[in-house]
mmCIF file of C-alpha atoms and ligand atoms in Angstrom:
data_model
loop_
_atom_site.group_PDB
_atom_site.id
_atom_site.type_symbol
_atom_site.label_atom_id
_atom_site.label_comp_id
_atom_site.label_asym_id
_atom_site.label_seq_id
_atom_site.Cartn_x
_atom_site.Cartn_y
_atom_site.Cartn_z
ATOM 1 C CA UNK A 1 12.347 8.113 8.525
ATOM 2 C CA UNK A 2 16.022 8.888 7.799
ATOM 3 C CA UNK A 3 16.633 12.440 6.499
ATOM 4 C CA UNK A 4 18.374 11.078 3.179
ATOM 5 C CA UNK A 5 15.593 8.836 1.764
ATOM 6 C CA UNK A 6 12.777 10.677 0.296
ATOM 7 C CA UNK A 7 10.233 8.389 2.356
ATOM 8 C CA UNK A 8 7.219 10.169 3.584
ATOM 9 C CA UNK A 9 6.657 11.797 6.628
ATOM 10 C CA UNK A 10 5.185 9.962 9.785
ATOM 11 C CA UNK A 11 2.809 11.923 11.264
ATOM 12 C CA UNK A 12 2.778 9.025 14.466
ATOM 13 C CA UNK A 13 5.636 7.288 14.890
ATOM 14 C CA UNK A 14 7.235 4.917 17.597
ATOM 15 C CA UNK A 15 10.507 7.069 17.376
ATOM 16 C CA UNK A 16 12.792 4.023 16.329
ATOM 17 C CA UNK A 17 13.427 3.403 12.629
ATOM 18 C CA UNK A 18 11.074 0.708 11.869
ATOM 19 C CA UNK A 19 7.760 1.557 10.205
ATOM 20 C CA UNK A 20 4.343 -0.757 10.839
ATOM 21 C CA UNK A 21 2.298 -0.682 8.642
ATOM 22 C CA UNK A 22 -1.340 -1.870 8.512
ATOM 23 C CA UNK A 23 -2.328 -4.028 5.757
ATOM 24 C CA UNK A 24 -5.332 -2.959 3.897
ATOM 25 C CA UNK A 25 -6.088 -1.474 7.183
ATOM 26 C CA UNK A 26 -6.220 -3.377 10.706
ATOM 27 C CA UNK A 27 -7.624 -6.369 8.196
ATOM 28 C CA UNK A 28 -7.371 -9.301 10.644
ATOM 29 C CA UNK A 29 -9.909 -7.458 13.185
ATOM 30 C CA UNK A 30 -12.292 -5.187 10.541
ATOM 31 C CA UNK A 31 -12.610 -6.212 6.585
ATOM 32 C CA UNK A 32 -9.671 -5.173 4.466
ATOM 33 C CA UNK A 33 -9.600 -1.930 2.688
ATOM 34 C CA UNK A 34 -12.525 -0.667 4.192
ATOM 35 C CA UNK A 35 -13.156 3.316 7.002
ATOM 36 C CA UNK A 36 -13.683 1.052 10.036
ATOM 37 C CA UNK A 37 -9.925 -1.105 9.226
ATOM 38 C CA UNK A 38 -7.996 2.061 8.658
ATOM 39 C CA UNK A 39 -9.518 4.019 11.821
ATOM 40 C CA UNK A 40 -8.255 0.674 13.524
ATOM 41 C CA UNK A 41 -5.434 0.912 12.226
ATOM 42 C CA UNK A 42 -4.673 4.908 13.435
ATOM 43 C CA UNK A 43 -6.407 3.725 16.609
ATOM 44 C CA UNK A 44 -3.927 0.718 17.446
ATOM 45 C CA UNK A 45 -1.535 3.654 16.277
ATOM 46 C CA UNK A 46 0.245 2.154 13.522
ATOM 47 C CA UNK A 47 2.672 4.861 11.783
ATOM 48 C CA UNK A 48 1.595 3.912 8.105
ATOM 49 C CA UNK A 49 -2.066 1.882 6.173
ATOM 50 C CA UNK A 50 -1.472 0.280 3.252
ATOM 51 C CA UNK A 51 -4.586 0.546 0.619
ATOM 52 C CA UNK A 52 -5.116 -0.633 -2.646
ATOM 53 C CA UNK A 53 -6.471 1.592 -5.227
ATOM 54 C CA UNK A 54 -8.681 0.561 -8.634
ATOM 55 C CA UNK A 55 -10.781 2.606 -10.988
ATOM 56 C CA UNK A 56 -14.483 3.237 -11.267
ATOM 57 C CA UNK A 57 -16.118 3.042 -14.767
ATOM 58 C CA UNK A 58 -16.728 6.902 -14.654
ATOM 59 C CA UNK A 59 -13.160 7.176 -13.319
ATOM 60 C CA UNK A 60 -13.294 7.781 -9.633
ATOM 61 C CA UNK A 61 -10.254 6.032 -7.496
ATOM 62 C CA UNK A 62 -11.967 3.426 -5.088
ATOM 63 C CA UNK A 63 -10.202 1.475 -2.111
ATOM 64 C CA UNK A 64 -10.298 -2.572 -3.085
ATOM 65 C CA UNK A 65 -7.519 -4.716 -3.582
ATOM 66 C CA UNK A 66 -9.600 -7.829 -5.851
ATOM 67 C CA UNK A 67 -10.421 -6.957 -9.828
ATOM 68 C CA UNK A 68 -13.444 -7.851 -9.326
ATOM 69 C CA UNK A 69 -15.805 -6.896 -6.637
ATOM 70 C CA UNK A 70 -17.058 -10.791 -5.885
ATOM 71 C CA UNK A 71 -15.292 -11.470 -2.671
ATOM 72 C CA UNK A 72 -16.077 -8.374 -0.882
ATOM 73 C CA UNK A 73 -19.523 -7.424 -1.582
ATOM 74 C CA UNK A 74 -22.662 -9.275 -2.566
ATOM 75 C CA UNK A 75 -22.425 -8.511 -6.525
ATOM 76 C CA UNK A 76 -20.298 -9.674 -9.112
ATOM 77 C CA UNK A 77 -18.509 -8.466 -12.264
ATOM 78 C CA UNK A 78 -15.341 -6.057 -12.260
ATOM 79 C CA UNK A 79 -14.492 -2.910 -10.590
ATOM 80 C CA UNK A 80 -14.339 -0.675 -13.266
ATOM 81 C CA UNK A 81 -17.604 -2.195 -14.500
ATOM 82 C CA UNK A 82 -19.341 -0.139 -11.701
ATOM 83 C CA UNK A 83 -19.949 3.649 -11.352
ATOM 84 C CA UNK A 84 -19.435 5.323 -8.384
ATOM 85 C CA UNK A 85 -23.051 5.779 -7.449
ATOM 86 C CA UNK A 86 -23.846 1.971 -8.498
ATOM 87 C CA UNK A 87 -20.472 0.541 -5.814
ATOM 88 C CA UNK A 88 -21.956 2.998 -3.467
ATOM 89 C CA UNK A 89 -25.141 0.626 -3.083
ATOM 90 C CA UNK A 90 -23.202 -2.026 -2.096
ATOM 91 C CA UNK A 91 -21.682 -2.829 1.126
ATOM 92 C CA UNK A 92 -18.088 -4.707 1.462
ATOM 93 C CA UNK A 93 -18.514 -5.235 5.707
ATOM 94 C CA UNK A 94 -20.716 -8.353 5.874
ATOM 95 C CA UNK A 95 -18.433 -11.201 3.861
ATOM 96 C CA UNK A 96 -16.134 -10.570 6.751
ATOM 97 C CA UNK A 97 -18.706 -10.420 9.699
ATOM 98 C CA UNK A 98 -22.519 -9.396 10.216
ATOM 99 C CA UNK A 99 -20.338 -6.529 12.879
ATOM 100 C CA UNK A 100 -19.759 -4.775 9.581
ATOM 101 C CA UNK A 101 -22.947 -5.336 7.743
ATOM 102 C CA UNK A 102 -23.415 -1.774 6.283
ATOM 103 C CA UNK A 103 -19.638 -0.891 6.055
ATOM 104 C CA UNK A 104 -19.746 1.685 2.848
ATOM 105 C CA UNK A 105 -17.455 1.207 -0.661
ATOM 106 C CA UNK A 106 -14.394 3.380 0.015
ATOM 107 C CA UNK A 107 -12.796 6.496 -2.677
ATOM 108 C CA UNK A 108 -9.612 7.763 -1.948
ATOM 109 C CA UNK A 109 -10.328 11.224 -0.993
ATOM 110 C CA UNK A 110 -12.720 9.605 1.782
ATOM 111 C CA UNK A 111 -9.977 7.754 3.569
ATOM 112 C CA UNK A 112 -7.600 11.306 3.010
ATOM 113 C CA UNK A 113 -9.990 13.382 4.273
ATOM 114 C CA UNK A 114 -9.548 11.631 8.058
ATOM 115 C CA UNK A 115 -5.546 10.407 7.915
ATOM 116 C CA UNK A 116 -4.321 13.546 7.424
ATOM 117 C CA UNK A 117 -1.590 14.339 10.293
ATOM 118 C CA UNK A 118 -2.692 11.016 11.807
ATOM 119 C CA UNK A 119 -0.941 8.027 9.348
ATOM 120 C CA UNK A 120 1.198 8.103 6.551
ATOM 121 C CA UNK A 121 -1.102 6.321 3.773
ATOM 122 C CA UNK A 122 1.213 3.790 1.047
ATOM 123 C CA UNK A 123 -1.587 3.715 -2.062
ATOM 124 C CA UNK A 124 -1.131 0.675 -3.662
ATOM 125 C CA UNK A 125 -2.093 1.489 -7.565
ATOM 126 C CA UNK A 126 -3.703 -1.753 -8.562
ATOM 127 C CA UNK A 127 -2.393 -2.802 -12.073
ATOM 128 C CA UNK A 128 -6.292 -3.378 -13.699
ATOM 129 C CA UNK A 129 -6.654 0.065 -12.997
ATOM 130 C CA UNK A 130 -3.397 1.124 -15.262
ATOM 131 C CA UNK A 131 -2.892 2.166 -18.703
ATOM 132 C CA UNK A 132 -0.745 3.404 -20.808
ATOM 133 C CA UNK A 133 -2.268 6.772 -20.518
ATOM 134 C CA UNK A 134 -0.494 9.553 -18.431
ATOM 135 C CA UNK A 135 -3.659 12.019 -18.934
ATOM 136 C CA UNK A 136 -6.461 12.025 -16.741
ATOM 137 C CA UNK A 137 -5.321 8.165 -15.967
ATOM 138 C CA UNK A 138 -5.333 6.443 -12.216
ATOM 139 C CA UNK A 139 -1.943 7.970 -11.503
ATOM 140 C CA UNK A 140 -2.533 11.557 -12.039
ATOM 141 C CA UNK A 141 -5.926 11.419 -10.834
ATOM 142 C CA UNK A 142 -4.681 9.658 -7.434
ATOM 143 C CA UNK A 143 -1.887 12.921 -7.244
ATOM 144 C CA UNK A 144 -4.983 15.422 -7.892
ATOM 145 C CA UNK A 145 -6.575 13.606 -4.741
ATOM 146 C CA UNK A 146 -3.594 13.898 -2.964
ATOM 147 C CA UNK A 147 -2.524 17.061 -3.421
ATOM 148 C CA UNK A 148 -6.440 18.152 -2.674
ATOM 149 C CA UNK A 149 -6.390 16.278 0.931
ATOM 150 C CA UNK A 150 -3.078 18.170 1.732
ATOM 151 C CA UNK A 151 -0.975 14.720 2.384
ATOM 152 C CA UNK A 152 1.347 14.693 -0.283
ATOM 153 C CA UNK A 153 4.097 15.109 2.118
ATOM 154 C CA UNK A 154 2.194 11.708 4.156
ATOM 155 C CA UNK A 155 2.205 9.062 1.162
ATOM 156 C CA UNK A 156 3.707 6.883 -0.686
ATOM 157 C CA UNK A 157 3.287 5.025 -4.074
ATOM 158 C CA UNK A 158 4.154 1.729 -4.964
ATOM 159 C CA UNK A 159 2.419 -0.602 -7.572
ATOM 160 C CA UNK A 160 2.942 -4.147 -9.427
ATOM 161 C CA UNK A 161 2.820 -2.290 -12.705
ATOM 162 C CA UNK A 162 6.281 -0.363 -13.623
ATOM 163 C CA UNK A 163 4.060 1.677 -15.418
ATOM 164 C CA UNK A 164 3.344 3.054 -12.678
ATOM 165 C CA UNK A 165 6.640 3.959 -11.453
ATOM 166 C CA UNK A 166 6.955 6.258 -14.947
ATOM 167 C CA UNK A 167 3.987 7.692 -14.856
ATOM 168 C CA UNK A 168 5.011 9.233 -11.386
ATOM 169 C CA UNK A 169 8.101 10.341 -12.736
ATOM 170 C CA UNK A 170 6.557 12.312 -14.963
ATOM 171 C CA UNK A 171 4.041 13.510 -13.578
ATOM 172 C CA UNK A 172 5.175 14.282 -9.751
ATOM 173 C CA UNK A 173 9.121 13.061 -9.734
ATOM 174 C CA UNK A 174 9.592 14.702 -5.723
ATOM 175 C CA UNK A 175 6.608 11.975 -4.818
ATOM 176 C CA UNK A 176 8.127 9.100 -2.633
ATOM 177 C CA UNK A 177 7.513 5.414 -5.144
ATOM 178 C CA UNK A 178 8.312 2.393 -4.073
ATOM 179 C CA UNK A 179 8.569 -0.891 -6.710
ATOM 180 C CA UNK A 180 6.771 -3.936 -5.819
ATOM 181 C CA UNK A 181 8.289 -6.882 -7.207
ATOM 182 C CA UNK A 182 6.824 -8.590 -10.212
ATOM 183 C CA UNK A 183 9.113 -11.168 -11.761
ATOM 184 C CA UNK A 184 8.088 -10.646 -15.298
ATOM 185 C CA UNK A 185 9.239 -7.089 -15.983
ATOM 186 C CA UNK A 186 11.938 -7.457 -13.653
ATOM 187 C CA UNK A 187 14.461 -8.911 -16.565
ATOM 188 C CA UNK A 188 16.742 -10.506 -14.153
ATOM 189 C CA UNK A 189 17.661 -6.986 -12.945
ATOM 190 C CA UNK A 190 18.350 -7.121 -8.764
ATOM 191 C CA UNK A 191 16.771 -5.184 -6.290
ATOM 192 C CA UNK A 192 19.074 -2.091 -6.610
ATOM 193 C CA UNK A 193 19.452 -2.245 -10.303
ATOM 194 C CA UNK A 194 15.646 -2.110 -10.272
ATOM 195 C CA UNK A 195 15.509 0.850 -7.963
ATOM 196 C CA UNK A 196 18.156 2.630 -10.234
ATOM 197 C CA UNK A 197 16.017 1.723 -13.255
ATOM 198 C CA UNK A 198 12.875 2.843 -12.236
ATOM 199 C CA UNK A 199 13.918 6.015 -9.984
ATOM 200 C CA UNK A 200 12.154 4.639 -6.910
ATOM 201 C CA UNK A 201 12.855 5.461 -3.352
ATOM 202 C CA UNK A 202 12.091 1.718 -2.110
ATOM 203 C CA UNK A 203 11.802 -1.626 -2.462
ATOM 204 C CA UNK A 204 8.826 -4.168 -1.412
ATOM 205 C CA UNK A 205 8.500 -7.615 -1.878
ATOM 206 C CA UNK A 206 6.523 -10.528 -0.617
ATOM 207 C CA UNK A 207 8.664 -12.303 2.777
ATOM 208 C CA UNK A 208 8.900 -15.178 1.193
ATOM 209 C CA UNK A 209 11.327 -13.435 -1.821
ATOM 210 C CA UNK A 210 13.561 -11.998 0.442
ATOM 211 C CA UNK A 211 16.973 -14.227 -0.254
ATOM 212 C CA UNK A 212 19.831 -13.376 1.525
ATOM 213 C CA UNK A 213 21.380 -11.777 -1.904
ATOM 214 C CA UNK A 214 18.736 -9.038 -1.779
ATOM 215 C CA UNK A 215 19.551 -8.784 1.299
ATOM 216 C CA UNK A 216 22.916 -7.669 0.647
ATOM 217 C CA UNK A 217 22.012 -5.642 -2.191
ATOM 218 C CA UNK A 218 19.831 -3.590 -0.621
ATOM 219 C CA UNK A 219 21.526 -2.666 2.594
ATOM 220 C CA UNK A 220 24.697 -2.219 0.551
ATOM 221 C CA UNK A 221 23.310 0.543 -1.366
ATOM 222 C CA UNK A 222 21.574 1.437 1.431
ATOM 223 C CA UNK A 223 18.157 1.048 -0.123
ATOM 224 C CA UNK A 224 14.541 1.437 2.009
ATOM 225 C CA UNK A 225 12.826 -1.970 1.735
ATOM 226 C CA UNK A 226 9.287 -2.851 3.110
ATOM 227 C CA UNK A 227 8.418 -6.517 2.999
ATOM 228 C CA UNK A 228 4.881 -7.977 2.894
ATOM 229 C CA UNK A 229 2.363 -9.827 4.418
ATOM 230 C CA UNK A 230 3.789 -10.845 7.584
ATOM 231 C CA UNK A 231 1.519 -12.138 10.532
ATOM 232 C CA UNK A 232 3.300 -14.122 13.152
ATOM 233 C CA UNK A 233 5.402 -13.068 15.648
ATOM 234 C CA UNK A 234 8.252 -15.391 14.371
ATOM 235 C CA UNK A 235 8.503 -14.332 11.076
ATOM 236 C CA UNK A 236 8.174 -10.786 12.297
ATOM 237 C CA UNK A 237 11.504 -10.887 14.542
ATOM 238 C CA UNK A 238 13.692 -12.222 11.527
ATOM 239 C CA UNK A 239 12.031 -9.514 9.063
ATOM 240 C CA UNK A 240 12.711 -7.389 11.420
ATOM 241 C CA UNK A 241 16.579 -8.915 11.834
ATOM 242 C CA UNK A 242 17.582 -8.912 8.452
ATOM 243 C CA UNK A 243 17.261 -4.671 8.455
ATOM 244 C CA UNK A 244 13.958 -4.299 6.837
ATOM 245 C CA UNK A 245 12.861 -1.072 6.752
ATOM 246 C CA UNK A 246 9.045 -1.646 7.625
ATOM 247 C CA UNK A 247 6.523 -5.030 7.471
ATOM 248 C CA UNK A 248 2.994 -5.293 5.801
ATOM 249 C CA UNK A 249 0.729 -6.749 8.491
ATOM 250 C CA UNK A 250 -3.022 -7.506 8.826
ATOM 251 C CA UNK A 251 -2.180 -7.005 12.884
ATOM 252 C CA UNK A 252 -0.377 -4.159 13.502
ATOM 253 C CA UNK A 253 -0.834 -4.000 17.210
ATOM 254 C CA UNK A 254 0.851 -7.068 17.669
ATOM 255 C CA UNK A 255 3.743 -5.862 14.853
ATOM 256 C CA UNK A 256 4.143 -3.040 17.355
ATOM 257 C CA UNK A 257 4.637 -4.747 19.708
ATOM 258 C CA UNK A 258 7.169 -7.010 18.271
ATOM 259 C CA UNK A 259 8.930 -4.007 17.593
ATOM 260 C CA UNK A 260 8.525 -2.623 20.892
ATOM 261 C CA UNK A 261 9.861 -5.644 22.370
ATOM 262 C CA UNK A 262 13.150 -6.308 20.815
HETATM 263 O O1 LIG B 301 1.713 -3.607 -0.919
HETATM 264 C C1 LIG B 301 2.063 -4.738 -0.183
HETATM 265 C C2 LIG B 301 1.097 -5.869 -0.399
HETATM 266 O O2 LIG B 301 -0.181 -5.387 -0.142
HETATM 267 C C3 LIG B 301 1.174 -6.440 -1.775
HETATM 268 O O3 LIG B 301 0.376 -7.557 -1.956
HETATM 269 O O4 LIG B 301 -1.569 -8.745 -2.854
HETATM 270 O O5 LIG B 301 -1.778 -7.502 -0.720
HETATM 271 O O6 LIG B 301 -1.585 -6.267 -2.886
HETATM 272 P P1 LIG B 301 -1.195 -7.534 -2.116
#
């Protein structure tokens, strides 16, 4: 990434500017969020995974994107109504295919512990898992983790909640944030006002909010943006066109190859 922005380090990278990144893993081949879709993901040598991070009830940071843990595994009722040891009897592999039957409930320092000089890591802070805390809450314990696994140099933070993007600032100010769009605490602010606000070293929103006025905003004030959840080869090339910085994709490979391509 360019020397100015305070973006993380790559450990693999394609050598161009453009960073792929693997949604919730490689999550159109292996279920989302899950060891066997981010070791996909480093295999298929993406330069960044994109996870999403809750809250156990005794407070351990888990990998799952949903509230609740209905769609992924066989039980119901919310994350952070589950201890670690009781999501740890459950399996999130087999609502995607019997191939993954088996496939173990992910922590954080798990998924650390093998991307380490292999993928930069974007942790997704899931806004359930937020409060108002800055003690012992998701955010500091996710920077414990971090800082424990050595990759602090390798990740980046973005969340839904602007919360989020405070508690950072506080806590760790040097670690790379980026804002995900959410309209309601936006207060008509644009993307670089936003970024200004909220002392964030990037912008992400969905491809379907990109307008031509953000656009201009962003690349004006030269501002990292990273666009999300992109799919088709199509959509991909006029991401890619309009000077994003990196694309959210449930199939890297073929992303990379887009990218490889122009
Ligand atoms: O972080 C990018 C993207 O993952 C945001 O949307 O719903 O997949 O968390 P969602």
């Amino acid at each position: 990434m360019s020397q100015e922005s305070n973006l993380p380090e790559l450990p693999v990278t394609n050598n161009d500017s453009f960073v792929v990144i693997a949604h919730r893993g490689a999550s159109f081949y292996a279920p989302e969020n899950t060891h066997s879709a981010f070791k996909l993901a480093i295999e298929m040598k993406a330069e960044m995974i994109e996870l999403d991070l809750s809250i156990t009830k005794d407070g351990v940071p888990v990998v799952i994107h949903d509230e609740t843990v209905d769609r992924t595994t066989s039980a119901s009722g919310n994350v952070g109504g589950f201890t670690l040891e009781e999501l740890k009897k459950l399996e999130t592999g087999s609502w995607f295919s019997n191939d993954f039957r088996g496939e173990p409930f992910p922590t954080l320092a798990e998924v650390l512990a093998y991307t380490k000089d292999k993928i930069a890591v974007n942790i997704e802070i899931k806004t359930e898992a937020v409060s108002s805390e800055i003690n012992n809450g998701i955010v500091e314990k996710a920077l414990r983790i971090v800082k424990e696994a050595g990759v602090e140099n390798q990740v980046i933070f973005s969340s839904f909640d602007y919360r989020v993007m405070e508690h950072l600032e506080k806590l760790n100010p040097d670690m790379p944030k980026a804002i995900l769009y959410e309209k309601r605490q936006s207060e008509n602010l644009s993307p670089s006002e936003l970024v200004e606000k909220y002392k964030v070293d990037a912008f992400n929103c969905s491809y379907r909010q990109l307008s031509d006025s953000w656009i201009e905003d962003l690349s004006s004030n030269n501002i990292p943006f990273f666009i999300y959840t992109v799919n088709d080869e199509e959509t991909m090339k006029s991401i890619i066109a309009k000077g994003a910085t990196g694309i959210f994709s449930d199939k890297p490979d073929i992303l990379k190859q887009v990218v490889e391509n122009l």
